[in-house]
XYZ file of C-alpha atoms in Angstrom:
351
model
C 21.009 21.478 10.969
C 19.061 19.364 13.482
C 16.206 20.394 15.731
C 18.774 21.245 18.452
C 21.257 23.035 16.205
C 20.413 26.747 16.269
C 23.629 28.108 14.777
C 21.650 29.942 12.092
C 19.445 31.544 14.738
C 20.553 34.398 16.959
C 20.053 33.126 20.524
C 20.591 35.080 23.754
C 19.597 34.798 27.391
C 17.400 37.567 28.780
C 16.454 37.124 32.412
C 14.783 33.710 32.745
C 13.918 33.542 29.024
C 15.872 31.873 26.247
C 15.396 34.362 23.396
C 15.651 33.287 19.749
C 15.597 35.889 16.990
C 14.670 34.769 13.472
C 13.356 36.191 10.226
C 10.139 34.152 10.221
C 8.357 32.222 12.952
C 5.876 29.559 11.832
C 3.224 28.283 14.226
C 2.313 24.695 13.390
C 4.381 21.787 12.039
C 1.834 20.276 9.682
C 2.449 19.759 5.945
C 1.898 23.421 5.055
C 4.074 24.756 7.867
C 6.961 22.448 7.045
C 6.699 23.156 3.308
C 6.888 26.887 4.024
C 9.824 26.396 6.392
C 11.851 24.402 3.855
C 11.164 26.957 1.133
C 12.155 29.825 3.435
C 15.415 28.045 4.293
C 16.128 27.663 0.579
C 15.549 31.403 0.236
C 18.231 32.026 2.854
C 15.902 32.931 5.705
C 16.335 32.115 9.379
C 13.160 30.318 10.385
C 11.801 28.440 13.372
C 8.699 26.261 13.602
C 6.726 26.233 16.843
C 4.688 23.119 17.422
C 2.479 21.865 20.197
C 2.856 18.179 21.132
C 1.469 16.205 18.177
C -2.024 14.802 18.415
C -3.018 11.714 16.458
C -5.405 12.327 13.605
C -8.887 11.076 14.546
C -9.207 9.018 11.393
C -5.575 8.147 10.792
C -5.927 7.779 7.033
C -6.331 10.083 4.067
C -6.333 9.863 0.281
C -4.098 12.177 -1.799
C -4.269 12.809 -5.524
C -1.294 11.869 -7.680
C -0.129 15.484 -7.781
C 1.354 14.982 -4.313
C 4.369 13.343 -5.983
C 5.473 16.524 -7.768
C 5.171 18.615 -4.613
C 7.034 16.153 -2.388
C 9.839 15.759 -4.935
C 10.262 19.524 -5.159
C 10.562 19.778 -1.385
C 12.860 16.775 -1.019
C 10.240 14.680 0.794
C 9.440 12.062 -1.857
C 12.052 9.380 -1.114
C 10.814 8.793 2.426
C 7.163 8.907 1.290
C 7.773 6.323 -1.417
C 9.183 3.794 1.062
C 6.809 4.487 3.964
C 4.267 1.811 3.053
C 1.465 4.094 1.833
C -0.919 2.318 -0.531
C -1.271 3.262 -4.211
C -4.906 3.396 -5.321
C -6.085 2.723 -8.853
C -9.866 2.770 -8.706
C -12.807 4.362 -6.962
C -16.319 2.961 -6.736
C -18.714 5.894 -6.682
C -22.487 6.184 -6.297
C -23.054 9.886 -6.848
C -26.026 11.098 -8.820
C -27.094 7.618 -9.866
C -26.090 3.977 -9.879
C -22.623 2.893 -8.684
C -19.820 3.060 -11.225
C -16.075 2.486 -11.164
C -13.518 5.164 -11.988
C -9.948 4.135 -12.832
C -6.852 6.282 -12.281
C -4.765 4.338 -14.808
C -5.481 6.880 -17.532
C -5.335 9.906 -15.238
C -2.785 12.567 -16.187
C -1.835 12.902 -12.506
C -1.337 9.176 -11.929
C -2.719 6.998 -9.182
C -4.019 8.271 -5.866
C -2.324 7.431 -2.566
C -4.077 6.022 0.502
C -1.937 7.418 3.287
C -1.289 6.667 6.940
C -1.603 10.315 7.969
C 0.207 9.934 11.298
C 3.205 8.358 9.533
C 3.067 10.968 6.769
C 3.209 13.864 9.234
C 6.031 12.245 11.214
C 8.085 11.646 8.050
C 7.650 15.251 6.899
C 8.886 16.408 10.272
C 11.974 14.194 10.066
C 12.760 15.337 6.527
C 12.314 19.001 7.435
C 14.684 18.649 10.388
C 17.198 16.877 8.148
C 16.970 19.817 5.729
C 17.825 22.260 8.524
C 14.459 23.364 9.902
C 14.504 23.806 13.707
C 11.275 22.746 15.436
C 10.522 23.883 18.979
C 7.750 22.187 20.929
C 5.651 24.290 23.306
C 2.504 23.998 25.398
C 1.158 27.546 25.550
C 1.686 31.081 24.273
C 1.980 33.351 27.314
C 2.206 36.613 25.399
C 1.944 37.749 21.783
C 2.689 41.346 20.877
C 4.132 43.447 18.062
C 6.324 46.511 18.569
C 8.299 48.525 15.999
C 7.733 45.968 13.280
C 8.822 42.948 15.318
C 6.728 40.222 16.928
C 7.441 38.764 20.353
C 6.050 35.376 21.376
C 6.653 34.196 24.941
C 6.219 30.474 25.450
C 5.764 28.359 28.574
C 7.407 31.030 30.772
C 10.791 29.861 29.470
C 11.282 30.924 25.844
C 10.796 33.994 23.695
C 10.872 34.151 19.898
C 11.392 37.463 18.082
C 10.578 37.777 14.386
C 9.453 40.475 11.947
C 6.998 38.033 10.335
C 4.683 35.266 11.554
C 2.944 32.476 9.649
C -0.143 30.707 10.988
C -0.056 27.025 10.047
C -2.122 25.720 12.956
C -4.810 24.143 10.796
C -8.511 24.603 11.409
C -7.827 25.744 14.978
C -6.312 28.966 13.533
C -4.463 29.716 16.784
C -2.656 32.832 15.574
C -5.545 34.183 13.498
C -7.912 33.918 16.460
C -5.432 35.570 18.833
C -5.164 38.465 16.385
C -8.933 38.709 15.862
C -8.835 37.889 12.147
C -12.304 37.291 10.636
C -13.002 33.721 9.482
C -15.680 33.285 6.810
C -17.327 29.866 7.066
C -19.602 28.792 4.214
C -21.201 25.639 5.652
C -21.455 23.399 8.743
C -20.049 20.152 7.374
C -18.614 17.701 9.879
C -17.198 14.199 9.624
C -17.916 11.188 11.810
C -14.960 8.885 11.456
C -13.611 5.553 12.589
C -10.819 3.138 11.757
C -11.343 -0.529 10.952
C -8.395 -2.835 11.496
C -7.263 -5.290 8.842
C -9.207 -8.515 8.483
C -9.404 -11.232 5.836
C -12.428 -9.487 4.350
C -10.883 -6.021 4.287
C -7.998 -7.313 2.200
C -10.501 -7.904 -0.604
C -11.507 -4.207 -0.816
C -8.488 -2.334 -2.226
C -10.485 0.468 -3.829
C -11.966 3.629 -2.398
C -15.763 3.709 -2.084
C -17.834 6.900 -2.079
C -21.633 7.123 -1.877
C -24.188 9.898 -1.562
C -27.091 9.440 0.857
C -30.168 11.538 1.730
C -28.412 13.014 4.781
C -24.898 13.535 3.343
C -22.227 11.250 1.944
C -19.747 8.682 3.167
C -16.551 7.069 2.004
C -14.290 4.180 2.915
C -10.672 3.835 1.862
C -7.842 1.405 2.589
C -4.890 2.459 4.702
C -1.708 0.544 5.587
C -3.334 -0.431 8.913
C -6.832 -1.263 7.683
C -9.631 0.989 6.494
C -10.878 4.437 7.373
C -14.623 5.068 7.213
C -16.180 8.529 7.392
C -19.695 9.946 7.162
C -20.064 13.613 6.241
C -23.159 15.603 7.137
C -24.041 18.922 8.745
C -23.653 19.422 12.479
C -27.386 19.805 13.047
C -28.152 16.673 11.016
C -25.626 14.261 12.544
C -27.387 11.265 14.165
C -26.791 11.363 17.964
C -26.134 7.626 18.133
C -23.319 7.921 15.567
C -21.811 10.893 17.395
C -21.345 8.576 20.378
C -19.800 5.732 18.387
C -17.620 7.659 15.918
C -15.095 10.484 16.200
C -16.487 13.907 15.146
C -14.193 16.236 13.188
C -14.726 19.604 11.508
C -14.882 19.380 7.710
C -16.481 22.653 6.614
C -15.184 25.192 4.106
C -13.839 28.436 5.594
C -11.506 31.280 4.652
C -9.455 33.550 6.915
C -9.293 37.259 6.110
C -5.968 39.018 6.785
C -4.131 42.198 5.839
C -0.693 42.076 4.159
C 0.506 45.080 6.144
C 0.002 43.372 9.517
C 3.170 41.267 9.472
C 1.591 37.822 9.349
C -0.319 35.512 7.041
C -2.141 32.162 7.226
C -1.379 29.050 5.188
C -2.915 25.596 4.820
C -6.197 24.992 6.631
C -5.522 28.088 8.717
C -5.977 30.058 5.492
C -8.526 27.997 3.560
C -10.303 24.915 4.873
C -11.738 22.574 2.269
C -14.511 20.018 2.029
C -12.890 16.532 1.956
C -14.909 15.851 -1.205
C -12.361 17.874 -3.214
C -9.571 15.414 -2.327
C -6.606 17.771 -2.667
C -6.554 19.839 0.531
C -3.037 18.743 1.593
C -1.535 19.105 -1.892
C -2.936 22.605 -2.333
C -1.913 23.569 1.206
C 1.710 22.637 0.540
C 1.846 24.334 -2.876
C 0.364 27.534 -1.500
C 2.704 27.393 1.505
C 5.665 27.481 -0.874
C 4.149 30.502 -2.633
C 3.631 32.177 0.732
C 7.257 31.544 1.687
C 8.448 33.193 -1.520
C 6.146 36.169 -0.909
C 7.397 36.610 2.657
C 11.023 36.382 1.514
C 10.391 39.064 -1.095
C 8.738 41.304 1.486
C 11.626 40.930 3.936
C 14.119 41.756 1.172
C 12.345 44.760 -0.327
C 9.848 46.016 2.230
C 7.252 46.045 -0.548
C 3.811 44.532 0.108
C 3.291 43.665 -3.559
C 4.225 39.980 -3.275
C 2.080 39.544 -0.148
C -0.862 41.196 -1.917
C -0.384 38.895 -4.904
C -0.404 35.855 -2.617
C -3.555 37.073 -0.880
C -5.338 37.659 -4.192
C -4.252 34.215 -5.389
C -5.718 32.541 -2.300
C -8.957 34.533 -2.467
C -9.473 33.774 -6.160
C -8.562 30.127 -5.699
C -11.002 29.716 -2.823
C -13.819 31.336 -4.772
C -13.241 29.008 -7.726
C -13.132 26.072 -5.311
C -16.551 27.031 -3.915
C -17.983 27.220 -7.434
C -16.537 23.813 -8.284
C -17.836 22.353 -5.027
C -21.356 23.555 -5.796
C -21.115 21.996 -9.255
C -19.962 18.682 -7.762
C -22.751 18.586 -5.197
C -25.266 19.580 -7.870
C -24.496 16.381 -9.754
C -26.600 14.679 -7.080
C -30.282 15.656 -7.560
C -32.057 12.653 -6.018
C -32.584 14.284 -2.629
C -32.772 17.964 -3.545
C -35.579 18.509 -1.016
C -33.562 17.188 1.930
C -31.878 19.747 4.222
C -28.298 18.648 3.484
C -28.567 18.739 -0.306
C -30.876 21.734 -0.414
C -28.141 23.810 1.228
C -25.580 22.884 -1.420
C -26.990 22.191 -4.851
C -28.355 24.257 -7.679
C -31.241 22.913 -9.719
C -30.373 21.247 -12.997
């Protein structure tokens, strides 16, 4: 089923609105949203993905761990990824807690990392999801959002209405649905990234590895992408040098978790659920895996009316995020050289 083929969706005209009725409506067509949509389709659910016009990622490149291969294969996305020109990475030069050293992925149980053109990656996921029968509807604004008798109504752009008993927020760090519903968001830090892209040159071709280095005011990394290199400095908002703010693109990079109630007929996935520090390196992989779990939980709820599966998913995400925060503290605490500086003092425990 293509993006224009809505045979699996009940569609009627009501006044000036084109009304589509589905089992699940997903806001956001990022990796998590599309993973959830494909899984819901496999579970026999009518689903629609609502997406605002895509915006280019400010840094354009990202590095994924080797575990992305398993997830993409399971979803049917791997073939396009493998031929898209993303760069395999086999080593990382790191200066964290001491002198620079090189880490190789050759012996890693998860295989090599992937240096990804994120714009191309997102576009390919969208194409694969549409090919697998996921309808995607672009919109500019939500005019009205309300819930009555166990069913949500979303009115869009004064032209369309979507009805669904369950909603999924996959709008990333913007958390569009969560904010509209007043869901509390628990942020644990103020990390931000200052990013830029460097086009290919003769010199850049000689730097195929990822480089990561701690500094007194934060940390930075550089990684190859199919189009060149991406460079990013991470520090706290109140510590970011004003001159760099003007020259580089600022992006949010802090850790945060969205609180929600299983009985309210919606849940968040991906960054809308749990935002991660880029230092962990597996935000996208975890977002897609958890999105598939969320899809299974929603399917179970719609079949049985029981909240048990939704509660299990919520507990999984809460426990996972807590363990992530503990691991993040341990990773930052490996760097003790600048423990008295504001950035590191906020993150590390004494060794």
